[in-house]
């Protein structure tokens, strides 16, 4: 009768294999986590608070307006901004809400405040006498139409004529009676008393004459000219 011989495995080989398996598994997990972290997250610029449209990004205000934050790549909109150089000197086209990711499409290299205005100049007017026309609520970033009124006599009667001095003029700054500058996002209803606007240089003389005569009238635009048909 034959005896069955059973060979016993070398315990050292078993332990060595187990250790190598654990080491390789740990290495794979580590590499996978590093790859996932690299692929799924990226640093992009987001708005700290509400950023109004037509805001120009400068070295002085970039830190107040935007911060560099990590976001998942599958949440990123196309053209997300990740470099400060893509922001500096740009004009905000549409405005951003708090924590909203900044995109190239939401920025413009041109100063939209003077877009379409030939040889732009900044002028000021006293809005106190205009409050009945615009309700006294003019804010930085608003667009306004400016008219000059004149009266002439004809056939024994007087005829009032209106000529548009400037169309879709940009309001650059607004001040209250206390001399406090009011931004576009201000929630208070304080009436504007001094308004700075941008108009074509060719209309500057006519504007000043009408301003001196007190015949200026202003209408606040309730539309975006880009969407106007």
CSV table of C-alpha atoms in Angstrom, one decimal:
chain,number,residue,atom,x,y,z
A,1,UNK,CA,0.0,0.0,0.0
A,2,UNK,CA,1.4,3.4,-1.1
A,3,UNK,CA,1.6,6.3,1.3
A,4,UNK,CA,0.3,9.6,0.0
A,5,UNK,CA,2.9,12.3,0.5
A,6,UNK,CA,1.6,15.9,0.9
A,7,UNK,CA,4.1,18.7,0.4
A,8,UNK,CA,3.7,21.6,2.7
A,9,UNK,CA,4.1,25.1,1.3
A,10,UNK,CA,6.9,27.3,2.4
A,11,UNK,CA,5.4,29.8,4.9
A,12,UNK,CA,8.0,32.4,4.0
A,13,UNK,CA,6.8,32.4,0.4
A,14,UNK,CA,3.3,32.9,1.5
A,15,UNK,CA,4.1,35.8,3.8
A,16,UNK,CA,6.3,37.4,1.2
A,17,UNK,CA,3.5,37.1,-1.4
A,18,UNK,CA,0.9,38.6,1.0
A,19,UNK,CA,3.2,41.5,1.8
A,20,UNK,CA,3.8,42.2,-1.9
A,21,UNK,CA,0.1,42.1,-2.6
A,22,UNK,CA,-0.7,44.6,0.1
A,23,UNK,CA,2.1,46.9,-1.0
A,24,UNK,CA,1.0,46.8,-4.6
A,25,UNK,CA,-2.7,47.3,-3.6
A,26,UNK,CA,-1.8,50.3,-1.4
A,27,UNK,CA,0.3,51.8,-4.2
A,28,UNK,CA,-2.5,51.4,-6.7
A,29,UNK,CA,-5.0,53.1,-4.3
A,30,UNK,CA,-2.5,56.0,-3.7
A,31,UNK,CA,-1.9,56.5,-7.4
A,32,UNK,CA,-5.7,56.3,-8.2
A,33,UNK,CA,-6.5,58.9,-5.6
A,34,UNK,CA,-3.8,61.3,-6.9
A,35,UNK,CA,-5.1,60.9,-10.4
A,36,UNK,CA,-8.7,61.4,-9.4
A,37,UNK,CA,-7.8,64.5,-7.4
A,38,UNK,CA,-5.9,65.9,-10.3
A,39,UNK,CA,-8.6,65.2,-12.9
A,40,UNK,CA,-11.7,66.1,-10.8
A,41,UNK,CA,-10.6,69.4,-9.3
A,42,UNK,CA,-9.1,72.6,-10.7
A,43,UNK,CA,-8.6,76.1,-9.4
A,44,UNK,CA,-10.8,78.8,-11.1
A,45,UNK,CA,-11.8,82.3,-10.3
A,46,UNK,CA,-15.2,82.9,-8.7
A,47,UNK,CA,-17.1,86.1,-7.6
A,48,UNK,CA,-16.7,86.9,-3.9
A,49,UNK,CA,-19.9,89.0,-4.0
A,50,UNK,CA,-22.2,90.3,-6.7
A,51,UNK,CA,-20.1,91.9,-9.5
A,52,UNK,CA,-22.1,94.3,-11.6
A,53,UNK,CA,-21.8,94.4,-15.4
A,54,UNK,CA,-19.5,97.0,-17.0
A,55,UNK,CA,-17.2,96.7,-14.0
A,56,UNK,CA,-13.5,97.0,-15.1
A,57,UNK,CA,-11.2,94.6,-13.4
A,58,UNK,CA,-8.0,96.2,-12.2
A,59,UNK,CA,-5.0,95.4,-10.0
A,60,UNK,CA,-6.7,97.4,-7.2
A,61,UNK,CA,-10.0,95.6,-7.2
A,62,UNK,CA,-9.4,92.1,-8.4
A,63,UNK,CA,-8.8,90.8,-4.9
A,64,UNK,CA,-12.0,92.4,-3.7
A,65,UNK,CA,-14.1,91.0,-6.5
A,66,UNK,CA,-12.8,87.5,-7.2
A,67,UNK,CA,-11.0,84.7,-5.4
A,68,UNK,CA,-9.3,81.5,-6.7
A,69,UNK,CA,-11.2,78.5,-5.6
A,70,UNK,CA,-11.1,74.7,-6.3
A,71,UNK,CA,-14.1,73.3,-8.3
A,72,UNK,CA,-14.9,69.9,-9.7
A,73,UNK,CA,-14.1,69.7,-13.4
A,74,UNK,CA,-17.4,68.2,-14.2
A,75,UNK,CA,-19.1,71.3,-12.8
A,76,UNK,CA,-17.1,73.8,-14.7
A,77,UNK,CA,-18.7,75.9,-17.5
A,78,UNK,CA,-16.9,76.3,-20.8
A,79,UNK,CA,-14.1,78.9,-20.7
A,80,UNK,CA,-13.7,79.0,-17.0
A,81,UNK,CA,-11.0,81.6,-16.0
A,82,UNK,CA,-8.0,80.1,-14.0
A,83,UNK,CA,-5.4,82.9,-14.5
A,84,UNK,CA,-5.4,86.4,-13.2
A,85,UNK,CA,-4.0,87.6,-16.5
A,86,UNK,CA,-7.3,86.6,-18.1
A,87,UNK,CA,-9.1,89.0,-15.8
A,88,UNK,CA,-7.0,92.1,-15.5
A,89,UNK,CA,-8.1,95.0,-17.7
A,90,UNK,CA,-11.2,93.2,-18.8
A,91,UNK,CA,-14.8,94.6,-18.5
A,92,UNK,CA,-17.5,92.4,-17.0
A,93,UNK,CA,-20.2,92.0,-19.7
A,94,UNK,CA,-23.2,90.4,-17.9
A,95,UNK,CA,-22.5,90.6,-14.1
A,96,UNK,CA,-21.8,87.7,-11.7
A,97,UNK,CA,-23.6,86.5,-8.6
A,98,UNK,CA,-21.8,85.4,-5.4
A,99,UNK,CA,-19.7,82.2,-5.9
A,100,UNK,CA,-20.4,82.2,-9.6
A,101,UNK,CA,-17.5,80.9,-11.8
A,102,UNK,CA,-16.0,83.6,-14.1
A,103,UNK,CA,-15.8,82.7,-17.8
A,104,UNK,CA,-14.1,84.2,-20.8
A,105,UNK,CA,-17.5,84.7,-22.4
A,106,UNK,CA,-18.6,86.9,-19.6
A,107,UNK,CA,-15.7,89.3,-20.1
A,108,UNK,CA,-14.9,91.9,-22.8
A,109,UNK,CA,-11.5,93.4,-23.7
A,110,UNK,CA,-13.2,96.7,-24.7
A,111,UNK,CA,-14.5,99.3,-22.3
A,112,UNK,CA,-18.3,98.8,-22.8
A,113,UNK,CA,-19.0,102.1,-21.1
A,114,UNK,CA,-17.8,104.0,-24.2
A,115,UNK,CA,-18.7,101.4,-26.8
A,116,UNK,CA,-20.2,103.0,-29.9
A,117,UNK,CA,-19.3,106.6,-28.7
A,118,UNK,CA,-16.9,108.5,-30.9
A,119,UNK,CA,-14.3,110.5,-28.9
A,120,UNK,CA,-16.0,110.0,-25.5
A,121,UNK,CA,-15.9,112.6,-22.8
A,122,UNK,CA,-17.2,112.5,-19.2
A,123,UNK,CA,-19.5,115.3,-18.1
A,124,UNK,CA,-21.6,116.0,-15.1
A,125,UNK,CA,-25.1,117.3,-14.6
A,126,UNK,CA,-27.3,118.3,-11.7
A,127,UNK,CA,-30.0,115.6,-11.5
A,128,UNK,CA,-32.1,117.5,-9.0
A,129,UNK,CA,-34.2,119.2,-11.6
A,130,UNK,CA,-34.6,115.9,-13.5
A,131,UNK,CA,-36.0,113.9,-10.6
A,132,UNK,CA,-39.6,114.3,-11.9
A,133,UNK,CA,-38.6,112.8,-15.2
A,134,UNK,CA,-36.6,109.8,-14.0
A,135,UNK,CA,-38.0,109.3,-10.5
A,136,UNK,CA,-34.8,110.4,-8.9
A,137,UNK,CA,-33.5,106.8,-9.1
A,138,UNK,CA,-30.4,106.8,-11.3
A,139,UNK,CA,-27.6,104.5,-10.6
A,140,UNK,CA,-24.1,103.8,-11.8
A,141,UNK,CA,-24.2,101.5,-14.8
A,142,UNK,CA,-27.6,102.8,-16.0
A,143,UNK,CA,-28.1,103.9,-19.6
A,144,UNK,CA,-29.9,107.2,-20.3
A,145,UNK,CA,-31.1,109.2,-23.3
A,146,UNK,CA,-30.5,112.9,-23.1
A,147,UNK,CA,-32.8,115.5,-24.8
A,148,UNK,CA,-32.4,119.3,-25.3
A,149,UNK,CA,-35.7,121.2,-25.4
A,150,UNK,CA,-36.0,124.5,-27.2
A,151,UNK,CA,-39.0,126.9,-27.8
A,152,UNK,CA,-39.6,128.9,-31.0
A,153,UNK,CA,-42.4,131.2,-32.1
A,154,UNK,CA,-44.3,130.4,-35.2
A,155,UNK,CA,-47.5,132.1,-36.5
A,156,UNK,CA,-48.1,133.8,-33.2
A,157,UNK,CA,-47.7,130.7,-31.2
A,158,UNK,CA,-44.8,128.9,-29.5
A,159,UNK,CA,-43.6,125.5,-30.5
A,160,UNK,CA,-41.5,123.2,-28.3
A,161,UNK,CA,-38.9,121.2,-30.0
A,162,UNK,CA,-36.8,118.4,-28.6
A,163,UNK,CA,-33.4,117.2,-30.0
A,164,UNK,CA,-31.7,114.1,-28.8
A,165,UNK,CA,-28.2,115.0,-27.6
A,166,UNK,CA,-27.1,111.5,-26.7
A,167,UNK,CA,-28.5,108.1,-27.1
A,168,UNK,CA,-27.8,105.3,-24.5
A,169,UNK,CA,-25.3,107.3,-22.5
A,170,UNK,CA,-23.5,105.4,-19.8
A,171,UNK,CA,-23.8,106.7,-16.2
A,172,UNK,CA,-20.3,106.4,-14.7
A,173,UNK,CA,-20.8,107.8,-11.3
A,174,UNK,CA,-23.7,109.0,-9.1
A,175,UNK,CA,-23.7,111.1,-6.0
A,176,UNK,CA,-26.4,112.0,-3.4
A,177,UNK,CA,-26.9,115.4,-1.9
A,178,UNK,CA,-24.5,114.4,0.9
A,179,UNK,CA,-21.8,113.8,-1.7
A,180,UNK,CA,-21.8,110.1,-1.1
A,181,UNK,CA,-21.2,108.0,-4.2
A,182,UNK,CA,-23.9,105.5,-4.9
A,183,UNK,CA,-23.2,102.2,-6.7
A,184,UNK,CA,-25.6,100.3,-9.0
A,185,UNK,CA,-26.3,97.6,-6.4
A,186,UNK,CA,-27.4,100.2,-3.7
A,187,UNK,CA,-30.8,99.2,-2.3
A,188,UNK,CA,-31.7,102.6,-0.8
A,189,UNK,CA,-33.9,105.0,-2.6
A,190,UNK,CA,-31.8,108.1,-2.1
A,191,UNK,CA,-32.2,110.5,-5.1
A,192,UNK,CA,-29.2,111.2,-7.3
A,193,UNK,CA,-28.2,114.9,-7.3
A,194,UNK,CA,-25.0,114.8,-9.4
A,195,UNK,CA,-24.6,112.3,-12.3
A,196,UNK,CA,-21.5,111.8,-14.4
A,197,UNK,CA,-22.1,110.4,-17.9
A,198,UNK,CA,-20.1,109.7,-21.0
A,199,UNK,CA,-21.1,111.5,-24.3
A,200,UNK,CA,-19.5,112.1,-27.7
A,201,UNK,CA,-17.2,115.1,-27.8
A,202,UNK,CA,-19.2,116.5,-30.7
A,203,UNK,CA,-22.2,116.9,-28.4
A,204,UNK,CA,-20.3,118.5,-25.5
A,205,UNK,CA,-20.9,122.1,-26.4
A,206,UNK,CA,-24.6,121.5,-27.1
A,207,UNK,CA,-24.8,119.7,-23.8
A,208,UNK,CA,-23.3,122.5,-21.8
A,209,UNK,CA,-25.5,125.1,-23.4
A,210,UNK,CA,-28.6,123.1,-22.7
A,211,UNK,CA,-27.4,122.5,-19.1
A,212,UNK,CA,-26.9,126.2,-18.6
A,213,UNK,CA,-30.4,127.0,-19.9
A,214,UNK,CA,-31.9,124.3,-17.8
A,215,UNK,CA,-33.6,122.6,-20.8
A,216,UNK,CA,-32.1,119.1,-20.5
A,217,UNK,CA,-34.4,116.2,-20.1
A,218,UNK,CA,-33.4,112.6,-19.3
A,219,UNK,CA,-35.0,109.2,-19.9
A,220,UNK,CA,-33.6,106.1,-18.3
A,221,UNK,CA,-33.3,103.2,-20.7
A,222,UNK,CA,-35.1,100.0,-19.6
A,223,UNK,CA,-33.6,97.8,-22.3
A,224,UNK,CA,-30.2,96.4,-23.4
A,225,UNK,CA,-29.3,97.9,-26.7
A,226,UNK,CA,-27.7,94.6,-27.8
A,227,UNK,CA,-31.2,93.0,-27.5
A,228,UNK,CA,-33.1,95.9,-29.0
A,229,UNK,CA,-34.6,95.1,-32.4
